[in-house]
Coordinates of C-alpha atoms in Angstrom, one line a residue:
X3 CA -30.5 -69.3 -204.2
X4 CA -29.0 -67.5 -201.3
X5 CA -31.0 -66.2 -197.8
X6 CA -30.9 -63.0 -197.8
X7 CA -30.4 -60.5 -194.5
X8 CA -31.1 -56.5 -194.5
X9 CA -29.6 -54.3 -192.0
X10 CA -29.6 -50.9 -192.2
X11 CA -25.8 -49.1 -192.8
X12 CA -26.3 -45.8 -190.8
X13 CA -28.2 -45.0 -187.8
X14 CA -31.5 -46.8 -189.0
X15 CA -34.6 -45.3 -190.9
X16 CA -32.8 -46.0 -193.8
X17 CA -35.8 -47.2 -195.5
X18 CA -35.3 -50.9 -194.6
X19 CA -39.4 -51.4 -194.4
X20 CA -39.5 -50.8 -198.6
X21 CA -36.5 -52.7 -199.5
X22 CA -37.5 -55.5 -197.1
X23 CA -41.4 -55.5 -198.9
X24 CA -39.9 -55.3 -202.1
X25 CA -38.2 -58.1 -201.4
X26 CA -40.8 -60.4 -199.8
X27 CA -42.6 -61.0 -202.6
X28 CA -39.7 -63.0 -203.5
X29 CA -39.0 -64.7 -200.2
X30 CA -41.2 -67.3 -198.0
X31 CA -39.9 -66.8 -194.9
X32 CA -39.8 -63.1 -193.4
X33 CA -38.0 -62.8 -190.0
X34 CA -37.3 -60.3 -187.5
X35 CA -34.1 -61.3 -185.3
X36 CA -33.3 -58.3 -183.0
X37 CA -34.6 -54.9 -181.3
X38 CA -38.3 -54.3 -180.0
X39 CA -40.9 -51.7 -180.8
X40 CA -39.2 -48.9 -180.7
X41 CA -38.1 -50.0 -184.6
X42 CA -40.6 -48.6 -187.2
X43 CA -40.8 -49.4 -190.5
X44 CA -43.5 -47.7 -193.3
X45 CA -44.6 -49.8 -195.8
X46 CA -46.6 -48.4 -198.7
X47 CA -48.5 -50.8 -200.5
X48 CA -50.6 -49.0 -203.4
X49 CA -52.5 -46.2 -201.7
X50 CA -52.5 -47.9 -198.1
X51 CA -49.5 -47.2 -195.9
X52 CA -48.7 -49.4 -193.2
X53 CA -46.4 -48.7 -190.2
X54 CA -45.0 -51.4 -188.5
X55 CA -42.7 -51.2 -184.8
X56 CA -42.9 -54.9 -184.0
X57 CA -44.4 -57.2 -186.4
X58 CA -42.2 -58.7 -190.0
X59 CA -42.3 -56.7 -193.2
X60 CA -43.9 -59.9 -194.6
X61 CA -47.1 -59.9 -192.7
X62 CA -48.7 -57.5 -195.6
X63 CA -48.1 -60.3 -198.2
X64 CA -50.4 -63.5 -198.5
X65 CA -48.6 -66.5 -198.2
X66 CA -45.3 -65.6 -196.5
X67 CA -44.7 -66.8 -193.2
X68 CA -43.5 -64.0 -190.6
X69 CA -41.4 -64.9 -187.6
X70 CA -40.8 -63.4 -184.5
X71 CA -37.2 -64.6 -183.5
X72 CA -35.9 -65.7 -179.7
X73 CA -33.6 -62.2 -180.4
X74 CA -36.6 -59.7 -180.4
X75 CA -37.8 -58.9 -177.1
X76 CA -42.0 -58.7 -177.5
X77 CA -44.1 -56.4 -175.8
X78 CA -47.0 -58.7 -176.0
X79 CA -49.9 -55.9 -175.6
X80 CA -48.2 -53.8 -178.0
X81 CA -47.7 -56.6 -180.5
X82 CA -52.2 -57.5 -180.4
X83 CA -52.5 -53.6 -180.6
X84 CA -50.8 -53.9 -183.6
X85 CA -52.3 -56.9 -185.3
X86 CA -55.6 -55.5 -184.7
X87 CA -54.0 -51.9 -186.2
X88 CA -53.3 -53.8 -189.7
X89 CA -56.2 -55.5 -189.1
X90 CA -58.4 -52.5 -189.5
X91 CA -56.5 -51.8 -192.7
X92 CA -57.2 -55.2 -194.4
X93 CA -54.4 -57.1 -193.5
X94 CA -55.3 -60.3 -191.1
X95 CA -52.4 -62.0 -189.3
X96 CA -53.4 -65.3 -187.5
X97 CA -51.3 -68.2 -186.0
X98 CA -51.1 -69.5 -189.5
X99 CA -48.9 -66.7 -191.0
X100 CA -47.1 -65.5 -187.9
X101 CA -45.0 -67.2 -185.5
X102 CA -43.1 -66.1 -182.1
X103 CA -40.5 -68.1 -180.8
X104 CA -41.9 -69.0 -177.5
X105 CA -38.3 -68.6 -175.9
X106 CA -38.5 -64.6 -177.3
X107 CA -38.1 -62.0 -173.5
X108 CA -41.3 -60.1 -172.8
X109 CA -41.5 -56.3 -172.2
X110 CA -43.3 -55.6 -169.3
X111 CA -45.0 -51.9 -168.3
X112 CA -42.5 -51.8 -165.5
X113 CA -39.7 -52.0 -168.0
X114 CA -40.9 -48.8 -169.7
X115 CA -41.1 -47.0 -166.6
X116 CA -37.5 -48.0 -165.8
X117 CA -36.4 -47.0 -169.1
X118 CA -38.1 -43.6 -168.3
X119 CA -37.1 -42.8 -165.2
X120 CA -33.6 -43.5 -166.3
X121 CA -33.4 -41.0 -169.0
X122 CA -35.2 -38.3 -167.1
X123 CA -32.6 -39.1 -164.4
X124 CA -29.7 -38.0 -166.8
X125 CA -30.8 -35.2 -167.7
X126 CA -28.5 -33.4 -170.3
X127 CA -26.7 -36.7 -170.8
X128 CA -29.9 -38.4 -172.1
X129 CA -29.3 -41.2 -174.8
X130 CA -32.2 -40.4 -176.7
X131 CA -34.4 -43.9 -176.0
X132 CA -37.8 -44.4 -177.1
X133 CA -38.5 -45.3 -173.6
X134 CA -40.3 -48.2 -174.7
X135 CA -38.4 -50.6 -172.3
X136 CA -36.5 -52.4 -174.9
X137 CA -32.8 -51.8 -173.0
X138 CA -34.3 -53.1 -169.6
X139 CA -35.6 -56.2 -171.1
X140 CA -32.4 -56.9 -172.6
X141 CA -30.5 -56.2 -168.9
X142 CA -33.3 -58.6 -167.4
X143 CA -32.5 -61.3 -170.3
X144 CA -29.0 -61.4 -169.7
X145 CA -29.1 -61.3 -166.3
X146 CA -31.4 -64.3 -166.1
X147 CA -34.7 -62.6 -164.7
X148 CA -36.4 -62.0 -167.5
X149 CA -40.0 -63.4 -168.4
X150 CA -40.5 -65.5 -171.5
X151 CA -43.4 -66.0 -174.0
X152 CA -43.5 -69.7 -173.0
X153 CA -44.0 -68.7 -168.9
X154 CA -47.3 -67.4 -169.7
X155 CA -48.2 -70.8 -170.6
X156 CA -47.7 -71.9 -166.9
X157 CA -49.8 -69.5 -164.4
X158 CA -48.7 -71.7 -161.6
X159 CA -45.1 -70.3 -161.2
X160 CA -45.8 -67.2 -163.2
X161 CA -46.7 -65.2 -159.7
X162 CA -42.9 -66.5 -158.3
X163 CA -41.1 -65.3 -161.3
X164 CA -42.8 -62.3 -161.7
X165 CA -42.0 -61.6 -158.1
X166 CA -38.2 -62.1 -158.6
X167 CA -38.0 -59.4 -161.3
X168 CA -40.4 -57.0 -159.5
X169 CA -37.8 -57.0 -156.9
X170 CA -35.1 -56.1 -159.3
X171 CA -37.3 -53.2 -160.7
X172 CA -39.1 -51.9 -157.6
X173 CA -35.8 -51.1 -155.9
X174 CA -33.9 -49.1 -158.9
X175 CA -37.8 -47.0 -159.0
X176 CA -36.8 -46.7 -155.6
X177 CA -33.7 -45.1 -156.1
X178 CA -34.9 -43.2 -158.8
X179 CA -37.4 -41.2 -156.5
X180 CA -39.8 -43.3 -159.1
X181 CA -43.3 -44.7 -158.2
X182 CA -42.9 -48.9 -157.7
X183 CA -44.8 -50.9 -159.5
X184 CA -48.0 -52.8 -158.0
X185 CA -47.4 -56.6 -158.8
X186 CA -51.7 -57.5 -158.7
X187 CA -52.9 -55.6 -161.3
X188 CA -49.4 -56.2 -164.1
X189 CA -49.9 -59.8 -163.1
X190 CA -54.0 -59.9 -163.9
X191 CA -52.7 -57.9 -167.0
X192 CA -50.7 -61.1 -167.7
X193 CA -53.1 -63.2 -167.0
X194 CA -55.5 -61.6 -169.4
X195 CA -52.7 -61.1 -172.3
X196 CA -51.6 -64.7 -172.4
X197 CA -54.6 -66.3 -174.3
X198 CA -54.3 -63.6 -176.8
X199 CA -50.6 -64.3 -177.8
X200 CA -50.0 -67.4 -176.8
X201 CA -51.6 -69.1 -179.9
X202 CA -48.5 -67.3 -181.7
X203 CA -46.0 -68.9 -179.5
X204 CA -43.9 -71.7 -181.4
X205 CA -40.4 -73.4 -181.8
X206 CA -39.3 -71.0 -184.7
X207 CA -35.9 -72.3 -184.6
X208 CA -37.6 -75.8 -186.0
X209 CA -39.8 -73.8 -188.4
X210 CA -36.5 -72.2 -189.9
X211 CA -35.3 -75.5 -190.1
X212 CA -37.9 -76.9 -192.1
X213 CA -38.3 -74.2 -194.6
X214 CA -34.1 -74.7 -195.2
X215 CA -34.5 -78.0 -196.2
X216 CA -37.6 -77.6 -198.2
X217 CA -35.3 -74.7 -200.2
X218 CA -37.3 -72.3 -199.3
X219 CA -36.0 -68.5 -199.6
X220 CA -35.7 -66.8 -196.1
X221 CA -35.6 -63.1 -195.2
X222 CA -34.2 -61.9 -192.4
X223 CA -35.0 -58.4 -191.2
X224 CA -33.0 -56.1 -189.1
X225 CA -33.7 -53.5 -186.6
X226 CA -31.6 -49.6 -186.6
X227 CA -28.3 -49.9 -187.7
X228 CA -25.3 -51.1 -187.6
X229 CA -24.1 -47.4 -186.0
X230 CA -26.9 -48.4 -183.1
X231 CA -25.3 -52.0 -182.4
X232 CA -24.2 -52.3 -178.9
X233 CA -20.5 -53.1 -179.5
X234 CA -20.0 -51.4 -183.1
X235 CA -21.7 -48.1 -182.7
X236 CA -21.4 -44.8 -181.4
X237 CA -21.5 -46.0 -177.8
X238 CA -23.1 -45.4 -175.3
X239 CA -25.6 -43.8 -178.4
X240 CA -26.7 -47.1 -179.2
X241 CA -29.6 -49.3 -179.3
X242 CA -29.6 -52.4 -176.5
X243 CA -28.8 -55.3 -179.0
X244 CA -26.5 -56.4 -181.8
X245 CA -27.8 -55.3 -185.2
X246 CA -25.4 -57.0 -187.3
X247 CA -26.2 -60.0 -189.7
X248 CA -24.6 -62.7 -187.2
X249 CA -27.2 -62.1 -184.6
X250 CA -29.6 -62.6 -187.7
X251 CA -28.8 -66.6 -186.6
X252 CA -28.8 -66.2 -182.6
X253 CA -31.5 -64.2 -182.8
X254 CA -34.1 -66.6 -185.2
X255 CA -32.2 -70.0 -183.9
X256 CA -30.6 -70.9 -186.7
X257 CA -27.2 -71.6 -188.2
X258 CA -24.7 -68.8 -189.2
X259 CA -24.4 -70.8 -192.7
X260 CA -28.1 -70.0 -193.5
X261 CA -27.8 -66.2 -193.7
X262 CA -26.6 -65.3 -196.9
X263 CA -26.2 -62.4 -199.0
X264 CA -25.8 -59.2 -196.5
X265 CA -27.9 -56.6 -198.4
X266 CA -27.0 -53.1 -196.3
X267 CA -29.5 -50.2 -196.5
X268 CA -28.4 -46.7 -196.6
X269 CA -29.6 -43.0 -197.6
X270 CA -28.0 -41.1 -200.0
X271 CA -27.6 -38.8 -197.4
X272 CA -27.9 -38.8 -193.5
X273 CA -30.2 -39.2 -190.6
X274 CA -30.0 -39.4 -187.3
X275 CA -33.1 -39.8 -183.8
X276 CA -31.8 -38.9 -181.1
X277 CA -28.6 -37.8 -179.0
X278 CA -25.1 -39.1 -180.0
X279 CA -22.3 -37.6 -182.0
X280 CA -23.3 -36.9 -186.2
X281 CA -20.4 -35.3 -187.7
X282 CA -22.0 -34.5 -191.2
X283 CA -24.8 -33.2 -189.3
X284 CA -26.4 -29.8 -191.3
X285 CA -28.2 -27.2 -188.9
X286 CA -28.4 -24.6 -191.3
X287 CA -31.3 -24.6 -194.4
X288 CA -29.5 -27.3 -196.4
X289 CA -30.3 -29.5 -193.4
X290 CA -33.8 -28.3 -193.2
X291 CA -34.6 -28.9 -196.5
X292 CA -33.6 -32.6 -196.9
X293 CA -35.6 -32.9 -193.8
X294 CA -38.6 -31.9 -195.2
X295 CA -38.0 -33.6 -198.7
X296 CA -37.4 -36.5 -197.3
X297 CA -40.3 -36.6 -194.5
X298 CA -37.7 -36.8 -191.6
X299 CA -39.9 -37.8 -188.8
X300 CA -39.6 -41.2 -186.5
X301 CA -42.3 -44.0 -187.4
X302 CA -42.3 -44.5 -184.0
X303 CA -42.1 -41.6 -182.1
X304 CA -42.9 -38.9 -184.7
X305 CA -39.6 -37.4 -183.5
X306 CA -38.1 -35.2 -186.3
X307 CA -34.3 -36.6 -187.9
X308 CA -31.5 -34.9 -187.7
X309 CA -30.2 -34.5 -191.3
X310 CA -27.0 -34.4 -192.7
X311 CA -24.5 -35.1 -195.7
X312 CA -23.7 -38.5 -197.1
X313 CA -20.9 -40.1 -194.5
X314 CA -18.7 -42.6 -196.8
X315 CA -16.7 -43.0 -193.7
X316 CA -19.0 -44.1 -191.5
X317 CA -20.8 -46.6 -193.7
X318 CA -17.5 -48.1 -195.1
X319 CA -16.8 -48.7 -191.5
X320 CA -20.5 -50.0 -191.3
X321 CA -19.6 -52.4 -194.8
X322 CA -16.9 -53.7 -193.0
X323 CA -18.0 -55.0 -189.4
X324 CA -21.2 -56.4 -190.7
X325 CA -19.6 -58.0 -193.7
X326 CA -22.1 -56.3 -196.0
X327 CA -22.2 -57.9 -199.7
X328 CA -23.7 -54.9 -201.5
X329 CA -26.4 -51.9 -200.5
X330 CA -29.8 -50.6 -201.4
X331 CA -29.3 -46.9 -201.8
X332 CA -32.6 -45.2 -200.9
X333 CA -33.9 -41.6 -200.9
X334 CA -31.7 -40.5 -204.1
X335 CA -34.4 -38.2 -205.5
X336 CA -34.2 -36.1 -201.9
X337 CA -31.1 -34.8 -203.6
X338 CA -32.8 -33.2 -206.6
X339 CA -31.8 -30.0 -207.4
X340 CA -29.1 -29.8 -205.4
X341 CA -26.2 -27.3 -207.0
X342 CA -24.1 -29.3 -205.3
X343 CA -23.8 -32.1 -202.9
X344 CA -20.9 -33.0 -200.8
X345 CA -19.7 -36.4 -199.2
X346 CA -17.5 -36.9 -196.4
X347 CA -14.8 -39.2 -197.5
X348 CA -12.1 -38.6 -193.8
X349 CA -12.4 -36.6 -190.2
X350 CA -10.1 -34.2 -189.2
X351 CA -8.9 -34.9 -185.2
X352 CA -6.7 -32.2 -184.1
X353 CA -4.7 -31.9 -186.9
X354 CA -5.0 -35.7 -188.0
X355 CA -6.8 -37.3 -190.4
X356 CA -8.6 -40.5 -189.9
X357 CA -10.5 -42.8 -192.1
X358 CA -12.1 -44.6 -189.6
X359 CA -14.7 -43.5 -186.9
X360 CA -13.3 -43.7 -183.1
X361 CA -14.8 -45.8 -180.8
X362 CA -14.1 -43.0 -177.8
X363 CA -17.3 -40.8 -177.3
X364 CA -14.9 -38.0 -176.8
X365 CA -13.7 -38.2 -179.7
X366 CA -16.6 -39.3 -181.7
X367 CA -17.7 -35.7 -180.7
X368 CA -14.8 -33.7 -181.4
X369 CA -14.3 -35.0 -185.2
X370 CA -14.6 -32.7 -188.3
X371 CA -15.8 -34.2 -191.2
X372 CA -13.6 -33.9 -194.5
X373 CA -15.6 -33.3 -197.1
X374 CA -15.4 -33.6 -201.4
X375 CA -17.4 -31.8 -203.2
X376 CA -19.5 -33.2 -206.7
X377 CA -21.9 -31.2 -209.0
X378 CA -25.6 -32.1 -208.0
X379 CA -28.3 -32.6 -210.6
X380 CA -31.2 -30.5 -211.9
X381 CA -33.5 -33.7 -213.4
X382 CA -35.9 -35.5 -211.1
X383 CA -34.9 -38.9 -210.5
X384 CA -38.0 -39.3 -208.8
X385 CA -39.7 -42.7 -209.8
X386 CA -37.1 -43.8 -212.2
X387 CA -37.1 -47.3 -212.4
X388 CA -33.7 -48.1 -214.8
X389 CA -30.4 -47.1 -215.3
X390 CA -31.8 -44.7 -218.6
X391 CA -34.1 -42.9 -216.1
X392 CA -31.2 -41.1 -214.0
X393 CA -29.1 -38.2 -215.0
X394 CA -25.6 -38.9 -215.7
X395 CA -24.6 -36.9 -212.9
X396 CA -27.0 -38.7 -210.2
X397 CA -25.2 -42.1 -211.8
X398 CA -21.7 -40.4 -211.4
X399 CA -22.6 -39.7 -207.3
X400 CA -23.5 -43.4 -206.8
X401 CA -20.6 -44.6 -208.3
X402 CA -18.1 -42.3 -205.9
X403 CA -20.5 -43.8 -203.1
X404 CA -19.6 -47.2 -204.3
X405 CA -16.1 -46.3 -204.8
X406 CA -16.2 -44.6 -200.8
X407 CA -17.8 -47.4 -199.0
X408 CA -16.1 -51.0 -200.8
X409 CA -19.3 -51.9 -201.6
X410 CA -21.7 -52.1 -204.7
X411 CA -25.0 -50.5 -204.9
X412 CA -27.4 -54.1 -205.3
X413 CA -30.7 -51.9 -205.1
X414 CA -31.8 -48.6 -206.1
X415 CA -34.7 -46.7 -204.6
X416 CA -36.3 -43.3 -206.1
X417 CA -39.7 -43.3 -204.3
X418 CA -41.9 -44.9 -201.0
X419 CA -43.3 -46.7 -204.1
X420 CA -42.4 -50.4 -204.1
X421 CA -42.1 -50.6 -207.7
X422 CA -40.1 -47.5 -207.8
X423 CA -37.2 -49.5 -207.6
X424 CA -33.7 -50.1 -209.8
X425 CA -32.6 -53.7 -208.9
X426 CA -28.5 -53.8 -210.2
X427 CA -28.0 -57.1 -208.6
X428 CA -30.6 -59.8 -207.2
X429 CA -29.7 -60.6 -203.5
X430 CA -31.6 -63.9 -203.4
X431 CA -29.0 -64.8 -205.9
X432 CA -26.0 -64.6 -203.5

């Protein structure tokens, strides 16, 4: 049986928290590898609905292991806040089901600020962060300054290292006509954190280990999408880290051979948070409505999605750097009722027309999508759970998706109901 890893295809929310629980009860291992807390994933699990920003899909399932991999940078206060969150909700996390690798960067308070400051300094030109901190604490990593779970375990040289970044971080507040940050009071905060994470802390990369040679299935959970990764998306409109499968190894401590199937997670139509070029983007009531069909809000933020048609392009482009093996299409009863639905399938670019998505932001924003046209579907595929259940027309639009992108639809999803699910091909199976 194969590993399996789940990144989203688009620009994230693609419904990766569902496909990820659904798949958990199969796994034994659930792992986040990359991003922060400015991820959010909703998990409904009978009438409770959980929303998660840091912690593994797999922490709402007795008897999975969740991991917290050395690719995840960990805001430790907001990661307690959140165990005591599901907590009050009847799930309990402990040291026993939930594991952070000790080497994993922390997010300090100062890093939000930066992160802040930064985007009010652009003004018009804003990326559209959650200005959580996560891109800071991924300059600090690689540029060596960076805190790590394990230093709160040492409050002897904890005062000299926090010292060395405050200096980093006090002079661009400084230049940003931003308020410094006082180094007592974060370091008590520190102080007072560390005995409530630490217990966590653990060499993950040797728990991973151990569950690959006991044959036990592992599940490694992306972050955003592969349009957000730092090198392969819409750049500078991207996230701070890589959110392709390979950084699924880096970023638990693992070898590339033990990540498996690449199970890619898309919409059946559009979203995007934030700033950054969306060429099937809808403004007009068509957009509106899939918005409010499909509950186009953030996890996070509660910021509302921009909405749009189904971009082949863009996620065969997506199925091709990531090496995707097959896709969980999600969100296909939004499109109920639709007289018709259109998919892009090419841009036009000044009298050109490309199959591929530029990697200039320039012309990233001056791209027309070309679109083809199919007949949309009056039946509810709402809750439909096999093939039988969906209208022949709703079955002829996934297979001109599949067609589109290169890649087979593996998973099917109709509903936020975890059982509301068409599996075509099982992952776990490779």
């Amino acid at each position: 049986m194969a590993n399996v890893a789940v990144i989203g295809a688009q620009w994230g929310d693609e419904g990766k928290g569902k496909i990820v629980d659904w798949l958990s009860e199969r796994a034994d291992v659930v792992v986040r590898f990359q991003g922060g807390h400015n991820a959010g994933h909703t998990l409904v699990i009978g009438n409770v609905e959980h929303r998660l920003s840091l912690l593994p899909s797999g922490v709402v399932r007795d008897g999975k292991l969740s991991i917290i991999g050395n690719g995840v940078v960990v805001d430790p206060w907001a990661l307690i806040k959140e165990i005591d969150n599901i907590a009050a909700r009847g799930v309990t996390v402990t040291p026993a089901s939930l594991r952070v690798a000790e080497n994993a960067t922390l997010i300090l308070p100062s890093h939000g600020q930066l992160d802040r400051a930064r985007e009010e300094a652009r003004g018009a030109y804003k990326i559209g962060t959650t200005g959580r901190g996560i891109g800071p604490a991924y300059e600090d990593k690689v540029g060596r300054r960076a805190l790590r779970l394990c230093d709160l375990a040492d409050p002897a040289t904890l005062p000299d290292k926090l010292d060395a970044l405050l200096l980093h971080h006090n002079a661009l507040l400084r230049g940003l006509g931003a308020a410094e940050v006082q180094r007592e009071p974060l370091l008590k905060s520190l102080l007072e954190i560390a005995p409530k994470v630490l217990p966590y802390a653990d060499r993950v990369w040797e728990r991973l280990d151990e569950a690959r040679r006991a044959g036990r299935r592992i599940l490694f959970e992306g972050a955003q999408g592969v349009m957000l990764d730092v090198d392969h998306g819409t750049y500078p409109y991207v996230t701070s880290s890589h959110t392709h499968p390979g950084e699924a190894a880096s970023g638990a401590g693992t070898g590339h051979a033990a990540v498996g199937y690449v199970l890619g997670i898309t919409k059946a139509y559009t979203t995007r948070v934030g700033s950054g070029p969306f060429p099937t983007e809808l403004t007009d009531k068509i957009g509106q409505t899939l918005g409010e069909r499909g509950r186009e809000f953030g996890v996070v933020t509660g910021r509302k999605r921009r909405c749009g048609w189904f971009d082949a392009v863009m996620v065969r482009q997506a199925v091709k750097t990531a090496g995707i093996d097959g896709i969980a299409l999600t969100k296909l009863d939004v499109l109920d009722g639709f007289r018709e639905i259109k998919v892009c399938i090419g841009y036009r670019l000044r009298g050109d027309t490309l199959d591929y998505l530029p990697a200039r932001a320039d012309l990233q924003a001056a791209i027309e999508p070309v679109y083809e046209t199919m007949d949309g579907w009056s039946e509810s595929t709402r809750g439909a759970r096999s093939w039988a259940d969906l209208p022949a027309l709703a079955i002829k639009y996934i297979r001109r998706i599949e067609e589109l992108i290169d890649a087979p639809v593996a998973l099917l999803s109709t509903s936020p109901e975890r059982e509301d699910t068409i599996l075509v091909h099982d992952p776990f199976a490779g």
